[in-house]
Amino acid sequence: MRARFILSETWTSLRQNVSMILSVLLVTFISFLFIGASGLMQAQITKAKGDWYKEVEVVVWLCPDGTSQVANCSAGKAPTQQEIIQLQDKIHDELGNVVSKITYESREDFYKNTFLKQYPNGIYQGRTLTAADMQDSLKLKLKDPTKYQEVSETLSGSQGVEEVLDQRQIFDPVFAVLNKGTAVTLVLAAVMVVVAVLLTAITIRMSAASRKNETEIMRLVGASNWTIRLPFVLEGVLASLLGSLLSCAALSAIVKLFITDWLAKTVQWMPFVNQATVWLMAPALIVGAMLLSAIVSTISLRRYLQV
């Protein structure tokens, strides 16, 4: 009987305050859309890092023939095959616990497999380069990519080594931009959450004010505090539930239209978030919106109704 009464009161309140409920629904939708977008961006960064960092290598560029600004290359000649083997032995002996695999790439292989793909016909800055202008290199796969500094300190001063390059440095600026984008969406989401809190509180108070006589009668006939509050709390929770569901649906549509159906087909070398990411995030968004509304409604009613 009590449950039926509470649901009846909630339905009556919803019908009488349609415009205010729509306001709460829309502001919840926008707020949690921003929160979801920032979550998706962070998930994208994490996914890309996980896949890329498994593939990146430390590249040890060996001295080229000719002049070089590095003291290790003062002889002006590229290291011989014997010197390269000695350098590989040094890596095995001193960095065996860090390096899992060493791959030697000759200047000819680098020119054919990498340089010509980036610069057709070998033209770079107005000059036509050949394999003789390239450098030999050693590509090191690390057991732990965070141990790059240890590799750099060990090899940078070795004879025949011009430069030690961590390929993660190529991706870090991209991740920095994405992290800033995540921060911006989080700030916008925080602002919208504050707006949602204020609007929910005002809406619930206005709803309670419009039915003050009814609540007074309920109090006089001995209704409990929660019996009086619960219809108003459910009103706010329902609006937030609908708003959060709309935000999840919008995120799903955005991922499908702009990422799965377009970006993932255009940029195939990069892993992207998908519908599974959205649905994993959806419960947190929905529960968060409902809890926020319930807490705000309860606090507002406690102060306004003084029960």
PDB file of C-alpha atoms in Angstrom:
ATOM      1  CA  MET A   1       0.000   0.000   0.000  1.00  0.00           C
ATOM      2  CA  ARG A   2       2.780   2.401   0.965  1.00  0.00           C
ATOM      3  CA  ALA A   3       4.739   1.596  -2.194  1.00  0.00           C
ATOM      4  CA  ARG A   4       1.656   2.262  -4.320  1.00  0.00           C
ATOM      5  CA  PHE A   5       1.110   5.589  -2.530  1.00  0.00           C
ATOM      6  CA  ILE A   6       4.731   6.656  -3.055  1.00  0.00           C
ATOM      7  CA  LEU A   7       4.627   5.738  -6.754  1.00  0.00           C
ATOM      8  CA  SER A   8       1.322   7.579  -7.143  1.00  0.00           C
ATOM      9  CA  GLU A   9       2.785  10.704  -5.539  1.00  0.00           C
ATOM     10  CA  THR A  10       5.867  10.469  -7.731  1.00  0.00           C
ATOM     11  CA  TRP A  11       3.748  10.197 -10.896  1.00  0.00           C
ATOM     12  CA  THR A  12       1.617  13.182  -9.828  1.00  0.00           C
ATOM     13  CA  SER A  13       4.746  15.250  -9.195  1.00  0.00           C
ATOM     14  CA  LEU A  14       6.206  14.273 -12.587  1.00  0.00           C
ATOM     15  CA  ARG A  15       3.053  15.368 -14.413  1.00  0.00           C
ATOM     16  CA  GLN A  16       2.945  18.698 -12.596  1.00  0.00           C
ATOM     17  CA  ASN A  17       6.626  19.537 -13.180  1.00  0.00           C
ATOM     18  CA  VAL A  18       7.307  18.353 -16.737  1.00  0.00           C
ATOM     19  CA  SER A  19       9.339  21.430 -17.769  1.00  0.00           C
ATOM     20  CA  MET A  20      11.551  21.298 -14.685  1.00  0.00           C
ATOM     21  CA  ILE A  21      12.087  17.557 -15.068  1.00  0.00           C
ATOM     22  CA  LEU A  22      13.115  18.102 -18.690  1.00  0.00           C
ATOM     23  CA  SER A  23      15.619  20.709 -17.486  1.00  0.00           C
ATOM     24  CA  VAL A  24      17.215  18.216 -15.076  1.00  0.00           C
ATOM     25  CA  LEU A  25      17.194  15.533 -17.791  1.00  0.00           C
ATOM     26  CA  LEU A  26      18.941  17.763 -20.333  1.00  0.00           C
ATOM     27  CA  VAL A  27      21.585  19.110 -17.987  1.00  0.00           C
ATOM     28  CA  THR A  28      22.305  15.564 -16.769  1.00  0.00           C
ATOM     29  CA  PHE A  29      22.566  14.430 -20.384  1.00  0.00           C
ATOM     30  CA  ILE A  30      25.080  17.165 -21.274  1.00  0.00           C
ATOM     31  CA  SER A  31      27.092  16.751 -18.060  1.00  0.00           C
ATOM     32  CA  PHE A  32      27.519  13.003 -18.357  1.00  0.00           C
ATOM     33  CA  LEU A  33      28.112  13.260 -22.098  1.00  0.00           C
ATOM     34  CA  PHE A  34      31.208  15.342 -21.298  1.00  0.00           C
ATOM     35  CA  ILE A  35      32.217  12.947 -18.530  1.00  0.00           C
ATOM     36  CA  GLY A  36      31.806   9.999 -20.888  1.00  0.00           C
ATOM     37  CA  ALA A  37      33.755  11.774 -23.640  1.00  0.00           C
ATOM     38  CA  SER A  38      36.684  12.410 -21.293  1.00  0.00           C
ATOM     39  CA  GLY A  39      36.529   8.775 -20.181  1.00  0.00           C
ATOM     40  CA  LEU A  40      36.605   7.596 -23.795  1.00  0.00           C
ATOM     41  CA  MET A  41      39.568   9.859 -24.568  1.00  0.00           C
ATOM     42  CA  GLN A  42      41.510   8.468 -21.617  1.00  0.00           C
ATOM     43  CA  ALA A  43      40.578   4.919 -22.655  1.00  0.00           C
ATOM     44  CA  GLN A  44      41.832   5.732 -26.171  1.00  0.00           C
ATOM     45  CA  ILE A  45      45.146   6.991 -24.794  1.00  0.00           C
ATOM     46  CA  THR A  46      45.553   3.906 -22.611  1.00  0.00           C
ATOM     47  CA  LYS A  47      44.698   1.565 -25.504  1.00  0.00           C
ATOM     48  CA  ALA A  48      47.095   3.291 -27.901  1.00  0.00           C
ATOM     49  CA  LYS A  49      49.902   3.333 -25.337  1.00  0.00           C
ATOM     50  CA  GLY A  50      49.396  -0.341 -24.570  1.00  0.00           C
ATOM     51  CA  ASP A  51      49.596  -1.362 -28.230  1.00  0.00           C
ATOM     52  CA  TRP A  52      52.275   1.071 -29.374  1.00  0.00           C
ATOM     53  CA  TYR A  53      54.608   0.694 -26.414  1.00  0.00           C
ATOM     54  CA  LYS A  54      54.671  -3.062 -27.011  1.00  0.00           C
ATOM     55  CA  GLU A  55      55.931  -2.435 -30.541  1.00  0.00           C
ATOM     56  CA  VAL A  56      58.325   0.475 -30.081  1.00  0.00           C
ATOM     57  CA  GLU A  57      62.038  -0.175 -29.916  1.00  0.00           C
ATOM     58  CA  VAL A  58      65.188   1.607 -28.858  1.00  0.00           C
ATOM     59  CA  VAL A  59      67.167   2.391 -32.009  1.00  0.00           C
ATOM     60  CA  VAL A  60      70.944   2.560 -31.713  1.00  0.00           C
ATOM     61  CA  TRP A  61      72.180   4.582 -34.682  1.00  0.00           C
ATOM     62  CA  LEU A  62      75.736   3.658 -35.597  1.00  0.00           C
ATOM     63  CA  CYS A  63      78.275   6.147 -36.892  1.00  0.00           C
ATOM     64  CA  PRO A  64      77.998   7.040 -40.589  1.00  0.00           C
ATOM     65  CA  ASP A  65      80.798   7.366 -43.057  1.00  0.00           C
ATOM     66  CA  GLY A  66      81.984  10.975 -43.112  1.00  0.00           C
ATOM     67  CA  THR A  67      81.867  13.766 -40.564  1.00  0.00           C
ATOM     68  CA  SER A  68      79.722  13.617 -37.434  1.00  0.00           C
ATOM     69  CA  GLN A  69      79.359  15.974 -34.479  1.00  0.00           C
ATOM     70  CA  VAL A  70      79.555  13.098 -31.968  1.00  0.00           C
ATOM     71  CA  ALA A  71      82.895  12.313 -30.329  1.00  0.00           C
ATOM     72  CA  ASN A  72      82.315   8.561 -30.668  1.00  0.00           C
ATOM     73  CA  CYS A  73      82.352   9.019 -34.472  1.00  0.00           C
ATOM     74  CA  SER A  74      85.520  11.100 -34.671  1.00  0.00           C
ATOM     75  CA  ALA A  75      87.196   8.471 -36.904  1.00  0.00           C
ATOM     76  CA  GLY A  76      84.801   9.455 -39.697  1.00  0.00           C
ATOM     77  CA  LYS A  77      84.064   5.835 -40.621  1.00  0.00           C
ATOM     78  CA  ALA A  78      81.149   3.550 -40.003  1.00  0.00           C
ATOM     79  CA  PRO A  79      81.911   0.656 -37.623  1.00  0.00           C
ATOM     80  CA  THR A  80      83.075  -2.596 -39.196  1.00  0.00           C
ATOM     81  CA  GLN A  81      81.109  -5.809 -38.931  1.00  0.00           C
ATOM     82  CA  GLN A  82      83.519  -6.997 -36.232  1.00  0.00           C
ATOM     83  CA  GLU A  83      82.914  -3.811 -34.200  1.00  0.00           C
ATOM     84  CA  ILE A  84      79.161  -4.233 -34.587  1.00  0.00           C
ATOM     85  CA  ILE A  85      79.414  -7.816 -33.284  1.00  0.00           C
ATOM     86  CA  GLN A  86      81.455  -6.551 -30.314  1.00  0.00           C
ATOM     87  CA  LEU A  87      78.774  -3.941 -29.587  1.00  0.00           C
ATOM     88  CA  GLN A  88      76.086  -6.640 -29.691  1.00  0.00           C
ATOM     89  CA  ASP A  89      78.135  -8.742 -27.278  1.00  0.00           C
ATOM     90  CA  LYS A  90      78.362  -5.732 -24.941  1.00  0.00           C
ATOM     91  CA  ILE A  91      74.584  -5.364 -25.027  1.00  0.00           C
ATOM     92  CA  HIS A  92      74.133  -9.056 -24.198  1.00  0.00           C
ATOM     93  CA  ASP A  93      76.650  -8.885 -21.327  1.00  0.00           C
ATOM     94  CA  GLU A  94      75.670  -5.564 -19.719  1.00  0.00           C
ATOM     95  CA  LEU A  95      72.000  -5.250 -20.668  1.00  0.00           C
ATOM     96  CA  GLY A  96      70.887  -8.871 -20.867  1.00  0.00           C
ATOM     97  CA  ASN A  97      68.328  -8.310 -18.105  1.00  0.00           C
ATOM     98  CA  VAL A  98      66.809  -5.333 -19.989  1.00  0.00           C
ATOM     99  CA  VAL A  99      67.054  -6.171 -23.716  1.00  0.00           C
ATOM    100  CA  SER A 100      65.051  -9.134 -25.003  1.00  0.00           C
ATOM    101  CA  LYS A 101      65.984  -8.954 -28.701  1.00  0.00           C
ATOM    102  CA  ILE A 102      68.598  -7.284 -30.924  1.00  0.00           C
ATOM    103  CA  THR A 103      67.965  -6.756 -34.633  1.00  0.00           C
ATOM    104  CA  TYR A 104      70.688  -5.461 -36.941  1.00  0.00           C
ATOM    105  CA  GLU A 105      69.551  -3.321 -39.899  1.00  0.00           C
ATOM    106  CA  SER A 106      72.073  -2.372 -42.554  1.00  0.00           C
ATOM    107  CA  ARG A 107      72.002   0.972 -44.301  1.00  0.00           C
ATOM    108  CA  GLU A 108      70.874  -0.765 -47.496  1.00  0.00           C
ATOM    109  CA  ASP A 109      67.918  -2.411 -45.746  1.00  0.00           C
ATOM    110  CA  PHE A 110      66.950   0.836 -44.031  1.00  0.00           C
ATOM    111  CA  TYR A 111      67.093   2.710 -47.354  1.00  0.00           C
ATOM    112  CA  LYS A 112      64.948   0.134 -49.164  1.00  0.00           C
ATOM    113  CA  ASN A 113      62.435  -0.736 -46.415  1.00  0.00           C
ATOM    114  CA  THR A 114      61.987   2.607 -44.661  1.00  0.00           C
ATOM    115  CA  PHE A 115      63.516   5.633 -46.352  1.00  0.00           C
ATOM    116  CA  LEU A 116      62.121   5.060 -49.855  1.00  0.00           C
ATOM    117  CA  LYS A 117      58.623   4.522 -48.423  1.00  0.00           C
ATOM    118  CA  GLN A 118      58.749   7.898 -46.698  1.00  0.00           C
ATOM    119  CA  TYR A 119      60.587   9.749 -49.482  1.00  0.00           C
ATOM    120  CA  PRO A 120      59.808   8.321 -52.956  1.00  0.00           C
ATOM    121  CA  ASN A 121      62.760   8.347 -55.356  1.00  0.00           C
ATOM    122  CA  GLY A 122      65.031   9.112 -52.395  1.00  0.00           C
ATOM    123  CA  ILE A 123      64.506  12.891 -52.631  1.00  0.00           C
ATOM    124  CA  TYR A 124      64.940  14.594 -49.239  1.00  0.00           C
ATOM    125  CA  GLN A 125      65.161  18.391 -48.830  1.00  0.00           C
ATOM    126  CA  GLY A 126      65.970  18.849 -52.506  1.00  0.00           C
ATOM    127  CA  ARG A 127      68.720  16.193 -52.545  1.00  0.00           C
ATOM    128  CA  THR A 128      68.608  12.691 -53.955  1.00  0.00           C
ATOM    129  CA  LEU A 129      70.046  10.343 -51.347  1.00  0.00           C
ATOM    130  CA  THR A 130      71.293   6.793 -51.787  1.00  0.00           C
ATOM    131  CA  ALA A 131      71.921   3.893 -49.423  1.00  0.00           C
ATOM    132  CA  ALA A 132      75.468   5.184 -48.920  1.00  0.00           C
ATOM    133  CA  ASP A 133      74.030   8.241 -47.171  1.00  0.00           C
ATOM    134  CA  MET A 134      72.191   6.102 -44.603  1.00  0.00           C
ATOM    135  CA  GLN A 135      73.413   4.551 -41.336  1.00  0.00           C
ATOM    136  CA  ASP A 136      73.508   1.062 -39.925  1.00  0.00           C
ATOM    137  CA  SER A 137      71.477   0.553 -36.774  1.00  0.00           C
ATOM    138  CA  LEU A 138      70.639  -1.881 -34.003  1.00  0.00           C
ATOM    139  CA  LYS A 139      67.012  -2.136 -32.917  1.00  0.00           C
ATOM    140  CA  LEU A 140      66.550  -3.238 -29.331  1.00  0.00           C
ATOM    141  CA  LYS A 141      63.324  -4.699 -27.998  1.00  0.00           C
ATOM    142  CA  LEU A 142      63.155  -4.073 -24.252  1.00  0.00           C
ATOM    143  CA  LYS A 143      61.626  -6.370 -21.645  1.00  0.00           C
ATOM    144  CA  ASP A 144      60.470  -3.253 -19.822  1.00  0.00           C
ATOM    145  CA  PRO A 145      60.120  -0.085 -21.991  1.00  0.00           C
ATOM    146  CA  THR A 146      60.588   2.112 -18.925  1.00  0.00           C
ATOM    147  CA  LYS A 147      64.242   0.952 -18.687  1.00  0.00           C
ATOM    148  CA  TYR A 148      65.216   3.072 -21.698  1.00  0.00           C
ATOM    149  CA  GLN A 149      67.423   5.355 -19.610  1.00  0.00           C
ATOM    150  CA  GLU A 150      69.582   2.433 -18.506  1.00  0.00           C
ATOM    151  CA  VAL A 151      70.164   1.452 -22.147  1.00  0.00           C
ATOM    152  CA  SER A 152      70.962   5.041 -23.120  1.00  0.00           C
ATOM    153  CA  GLU A 153      73.511   5.502 -20.320  1.00  0.00           C
ATOM    154  CA  THR A 154      75.256   2.242 -21.176  1.00  0.00           C
ATOM    155  CA  LEU A 155      75.496   2.726 -24.948  1.00  0.00           C
ATOM    156  CA  SER A 156      75.733   6.487 -25.507  1.00  0.00           C
ATOM    157  CA  GLY A 157      79.452   6.579 -24.779  1.00  0.00           C
ATOM    158  CA  SER A 158      80.313   3.457 -26.751  1.00  0.00           C
ATOM    159  CA  GLN A 159      82.662   3.714 -29.718  1.00  0.00           C
ATOM    160  CA  GLY A 160      80.775   3.567 -33.004  1.00  0.00           C
ATOM    161  CA  VAL A 161      77.445   4.724 -31.538  1.00  0.00           C
ATOM    162  CA  GLU A 162      76.198   8.102 -32.759  1.00  0.00           C
ATOM    163  CA  GLU A 163      72.790   8.255 -31.049  1.00  0.00           C
ATOM    164  CA  VAL A 164      70.444   6.184 -28.915  1.00  0.00           C
ATOM    165  CA  LEU A 165      66.807   6.978 -29.741  1.00  0.00           C
ATOM    166  CA  ASP A 166      63.724   5.840 -27.831  1.00  0.00           C
ATOM    167  CA  GLN A 167      60.836   5.614 -30.315  1.00  0.00           C
ATOM    168  CA  ARG A 168      58.374   6.468 -27.534  1.00  0.00           C
ATOM    169  CA  GLN A 169      59.562  10.069 -27.890  1.00  0.00           C
ATOM    170  CA  ILE A 170      57.700  10.137 -31.214  1.00  0.00           C
ATOM    171  CA  PHE A 171      54.374   9.250 -29.586  1.00  0.00           C
ATOM    172  CA  ASP A 172      54.645  11.165 -26.310  1.00  0.00           C
ATOM    173  CA  PRO A 173      53.769  14.585 -27.864  1.00  0.00           C
ATOM    174  CA  VAL A 174      50.620  13.022 -29.361  1.00  0.00           C
ATOM    175  CA  PHE A 175      49.651  11.604 -25.977  1.00  0.00           C
ATOM    176  CA  ALA A 176      50.360  14.982 -24.348  1.00  0.00           C
ATOM    177  CA  VAL A 177      47.871  16.685 -26.699  1.00  0.00           C
ATOM    178  CA  LEU A 178      45.264  13.993 -26.033  1.00  0.00           C
ATOM    179  CA  ASN A 179      45.805  14.326 -22.273  1.00  0.00           C
ATOM    180  CA  LYS A 180      45.184  18.073 -22.528  1.00  0.00           C
ATOM    181  CA  GLY A 181      41.995  17.372 -24.463  1.00  0.00           C
ATOM    182  CA  THR A 182      40.908  14.994 -21.690  1.00  0.00           C
ATOM    183  CA  ALA A 183      41.625  17.672 -19.081  1.00  0.00           C
ATOM    184  CA  VAL A 184      39.519  20.233 -20.984  1.00  0.00           C
ATOM    185  CA  THR A 185      36.547  17.857 -21.242  1.00  0.00           C
ATOM    186  CA  LEU A 186      36.879  17.022 -17.538  1.00  0.00           C
ATOM    187  CA  VAL A 187      36.783  20.719 -16.619  1.00  0.00           C
ATOM    188  CA  LEU A 188      33.698  21.232 -18.788  1.00  0.00           C
ATOM    189  CA  ALA A 189      32.128  18.127 -17.264  1.00  0.00           C
ATOM    190  CA  ALA A 190      32.846  19.405 -13.730  1.00  0.00           C
ATOM    191  CA  VAL A 191      31.195  22.732 -14.551  1.00  0.00           C
ATOM    192  CA  MET A 192      28.164  20.956 -15.983  1.00  0.00           C
ATOM    193  CA  VAL A 193      27.932  18.662 -12.944  1.00  0.00           C
ATOM    194  CA  VAL A 194      27.844  21.730 -10.688  1.00  0.00           C
ATOM    195  CA  VAL A 195      25.059  23.148 -12.878  1.00  0.00           C
ATOM    196  CA  ALA A 196      23.231  19.809 -12.688  1.00  0.00           C
ATOM    197  CA  VAL A 197      23.511  19.775  -8.884  1.00  0.00           C
ATOM    198  CA  LEU A 198      22.176  23.310  -8.551  1.00  0.00           C
ATOM    199  CA  LEU A 199      19.369  22.751 -11.043  1.00  0.00           C
ATOM    200  CA  THR A 200      18.344  19.466  -9.427  1.00  0.00           C
ATOM    201  CA  ALA A 201      18.275  21.095  -5.993  1.00  0.00           C
ATOM    202  CA  ILE A 202      16.180  24.033  -7.256  1.00  0.00           C
ATOM    203  CA  THR A 203      13.812  21.747  -9.174  1.00  0.00           C
ATOM    204  CA  ILE A 204      13.193  19.485  -6.189  1.00  0.00           C
ATOM    205  CA  ARG A 205      12.616  22.468  -3.895  1.00  0.00           C
ATOM    206  CA  MET A 206      10.159  24.019  -6.345  1.00  0.00           C
ATOM    207  CA  SER A 207       8.364  20.700  -6.653  1.00  0.00           C
ATOM    208  CA  ALA A 208       8.147  20.445  -2.859  1.00  0.00           C
ATOM    209  CA  ALA A 209       6.926  24.071  -2.595  1.00  0.00           C
ATOM    210  CA  SER A 210       4.140  23.439  -5.109  1.00  0.00           C
ATOM    211  CA  ARG A 211       2.861  20.592  -2.934  1.00  0.00           C
ATOM    212  CA  LYS A 212       3.565  22.041   0.503  1.00  0.00           C
ATOM    213  CA  ASN A 213      -0.038  21.627   1.693  1.00  0.00           C
ATOM    214  CA  GLU A 214       0.010  17.944   0.804  1.00  0.00           C
ATOM    215  CA  THR A 215       3.278  17.360   2.645  1.00  0.00           C
ATOM    216  CA  GLU A 216       1.926  19.148   5.712  1.00  0.00           C
ATOM    217  CA  ILE A 217      -1.137  16.894   5.701  1.00  0.00           C
ATOM    218  CA  MET A 218       1.078  13.826   5.328  1.00  0.00           C
ATOM    219  CA  ARG A 219       3.140  14.966   8.296  1.00  0.00           C
ATOM    220  CA  LEU A 220      -0.007  15.531  10.429  1.00  0.00           C
ATOM    221  CA  VAL A 221      -1.364  12.049   9.706  1.00  0.00           C
ATOM    222  CA  GLY A 222       1.915  10.517  10.870  1.00  0.00           C
ATOM    223  CA  ALA A 223       3.749   9.810   7.633  1.00  0.00           C
ATOM    224  CA  SER A 224       7.457   9.042   8.161  1.00  0.00           C
ATOM    225  CA  ASN A 225      10.222  11.327   6.959  1.00  0.00           C
ATOM    226  CA  TRP A 226      11.137   8.995   4.111  1.00  0.00           C
ATOM    227  CA  THR A 227       7.521   8.559   3.025  1.00  0.00           C
ATOM    228  CA  ILE A 228       7.359  12.332   2.555  1.00  0.00           C
ATOM    229  CA  ARG A 229      10.757  12.683   0.890  1.00  0.00           C
ATOM    230  CA  LEU A 230      10.854   9.617  -1.315  1.00  0.00           C
ATOM    231  CA  PRO A 231       8.475  10.782  -4.106  1.00  0.00           C
ATOM    232  CA  PHE A 232      10.588  13.905  -4.637  1.00  0.00           C
ATOM    233  CA  VAL A 233      13.837  11.896  -4.533  1.00  0.00           C
ATOM    234  CA  LEU A 234      12.456   9.418  -7.082  1.00  0.00           C
ATOM    235  CA  GLU A 235      11.438  12.335  -9.287  1.00  0.00           C
ATOM    236  CA  GLY A 236      15.024  13.581  -9.484  1.00  0.00           C
ATOM    237  CA  VAL A 237      16.495  10.078  -9.802  1.00  0.00           C
ATOM    238  CA  LEU A 238      14.192   9.235 -12.711  1.00  0.00           C
ATOM    239  CA  ALA A 239      15.136  12.432 -14.561  1.00  0.00           C
ATOM    240  CA  SER A 240      18.833  11.692 -14.015  1.00  0.00           C
ATOM    241  CA  LEU A 241      18.378   8.090 -15.124  1.00  0.00           C
ATOM    242  CA  LEU A 242      16.831   9.185 -18.417  1.00  0.00           C
ATOM    243  CA  GLY A 243      19.499  11.853 -18.920  1.00  0.00           C
ATOM    244  CA  SER A 244      22.366   9.405 -18.300  1.00  0.00           C
ATOM    245  CA  LEU A 245      20.790   6.819 -20.631  1.00  0.00           C
ATOM    246  CA  LEU A 246      20.602   9.457 -23.356  1.00  0.00           C
ATOM    247  CA  SER A 247      24.266  10.365 -22.791  1.00  0.00           C
ATOM    248  CA  CYS A 248      25.280   6.686 -23.131  1.00  0.00           C
ATOM    249  CA  ALA A 249      23.229   6.385 -26.335  1.00  0.00           C
ATOM    250  CA  ALA A 250      24.870   9.550 -27.718  1.00  0.00           C
ATOM    251  CA  LEU A 251      28.363   8.251 -26.878  1.00  0.00           C
ATOM    252  CA  SER A 252      27.551   4.958 -28.577  1.00  0.00           C
ATOM    253  CA  ALA A 253      26.351   6.780 -31.701  1.00  0.00           C
ATOM    254  CA  ILE A 254      29.466   9.002 -31.757  1.00  0.00           C
ATOM    255  CA  VAL A 255      31.795   6.002 -31.466  1.00  0.00           C
ATOM    256  CA  LYS A 256      29.968   4.123 -34.220  1.00  0.00           C
ATOM    257  CA  LEU A 257      29.627   6.975 -36.702  1.00  0.00           C
ATOM    258  CA  PHE A 258      32.917   8.826 -36.212  1.00  0.00           C
ATOM    259  CA  ILE A 259      35.310   6.142 -34.962  1.00  0.00           C
ATOM    260  CA  THR A 260      34.200   2.636 -36.011  1.00  0.00           C
ATOM    261  CA  ASP A 261      32.639   3.533 -39.373  1.00  0.00           C
ATOM    262  CA  TRP A 262      35.048   6.328 -40.355  1.00  0.00           C
ATOM    263  CA  LEU A 263      38.269   6.915 -38.415  1.00  0.00           C
ATOM    264  CA  ALA A 264      39.132   3.251 -37.823  1.00  0.00           C
ATOM    265  CA  LYS A 265      38.786   2.569 -41.551  1.00  0.00           C
ATOM    266  CA  THR A 266      40.849   5.614 -42.512  1.00  0.00           C
ATOM    267  CA  VAL A 267      43.656   5.292 -39.931  1.00  0.00           C
ATOM    268  CA  GLN A 268      44.275   1.556 -39.758  1.00  0.00           C
ATOM    269  CA  TRP A 269      47.625   1.660 -37.971  1.00  0.00           C
ATOM    270  CA  MET A 270      46.114   2.920 -34.720  1.00  0.00           C
ATOM    271  CA  PRO A 271      43.886   0.935 -32.304  1.00  0.00           C
ATOM    272  CA  PHE A 272      40.636   2.687 -31.371  1.00  0.00           C
ATOM    273  CA  VAL A 273      37.983   2.406 -28.694  1.00  0.00           C
ATOM    274  CA  ASN A 274      34.785   0.623 -29.713  1.00  0.00           C
ATOM    275  CA  GLN A 275      31.241  -0.099 -28.555  1.00  0.00           C
ATOM    276  CA  ALA A 276      32.528  -2.454 -25.858  1.00  0.00           C
ATOM    277  CA  THR A 277      34.351   0.482 -24.249  1.00  0.00           C
ATOM    278  CA  VAL A 278      31.134   2.512 -24.170  1.00  0.00           C
ATOM    279  CA  TRP A 279      29.104  -0.299 -22.601  1.00  0.00           C
ATOM    280  CA  LEU A 280      31.786  -0.943 -19.996  1.00  0.00           C
ATOM    281  CA  MET A 281      31.619   2.736 -19.041  1.00  0.00           C
ATOM    282  CA  ALA A 282      27.797   3.031 -19.225  1.00  0.00           C
ATOM    283  CA  PRO A 283      26.953   1.455 -15.813  1.00  0.00           C
ATOM    284  CA  ALA A 284      29.279   3.863 -14.003  1.00  0.00           C
ATOM    285  CA  LEU A 285      27.708   6.858 -15.768  1.00  0.00           C
ATOM    286  CA  ILE A 286      24.147   5.724 -15.059  1.00  0.00           C
ATOM    287  CA  VAL A 287      24.741   4.789 -11.410  1.00  0.00           C
ATOM    288  CA  GLY A 288      26.780   7.960 -10.855  1.00  0.00           C
ATOM    289  CA  ALA A 289      24.020  10.187 -12.218  1.00  0.00           C
ATOM    290  CA  MET A 290      21.356   8.472 -10.123  1.00  0.00           C
ATOM    291  CA  LEU A 291      23.428   8.578  -6.924  1.00  0.00           C
ATOM    292  CA  LEU A 292      24.275  12.238  -7.453  1.00  0.00           C
ATOM    293  CA  SER A 293      20.622  13.106  -7.937  1.00  0.00           C
ATOM    294  CA  ALA A 294      19.537  11.067  -4.904  1.00  0.00           C
ATOM    295  CA  ILE A 295      22.112  12.719  -2.639  1.00  0.00           C
ATOM    296  CA  VAL A 296      21.332  16.251  -3.850  1.00  0.00           C
ATOM    297  CA  SER A 297      17.570  15.666  -3.562  1.00  0.00           C
ATOM    298  CA  THR A 298      17.854  14.258  -0.049  1.00  0.00           C
ATOM    299  CA  ILE A 299      19.994  17.143   1.218  1.00  0.00           C
ATOM    300  CA  SER A 300      17.740  19.760  -0.402  1.00  0.00           C
ATOM    301  CA  LEU A 301      14.571  18.233   1.034  1.00  0.00           C
ATOM    302  CA  ARG A 302      16.042  17.855   4.499  1.00  0.00           C
ATOM    303  CA  ARG A 303      16.788  21.563   4.608  1.00  0.00           C
ATOM    304  CA  TYR A 304      13.594  22.712   2.910  1.00  0.00           C
ATOM    305  CA  LEU A 305      11.034  20.433   4.529  1.00  0.00           C
ATOM    306  CA  GLN A 306      12.956  20.257   7.814  1.00  0.00           C
ATOM    307  CA  VAL A 307      12.038  16.646   8.289  1.00  0.00           C
TER     308      VAL A 307
END
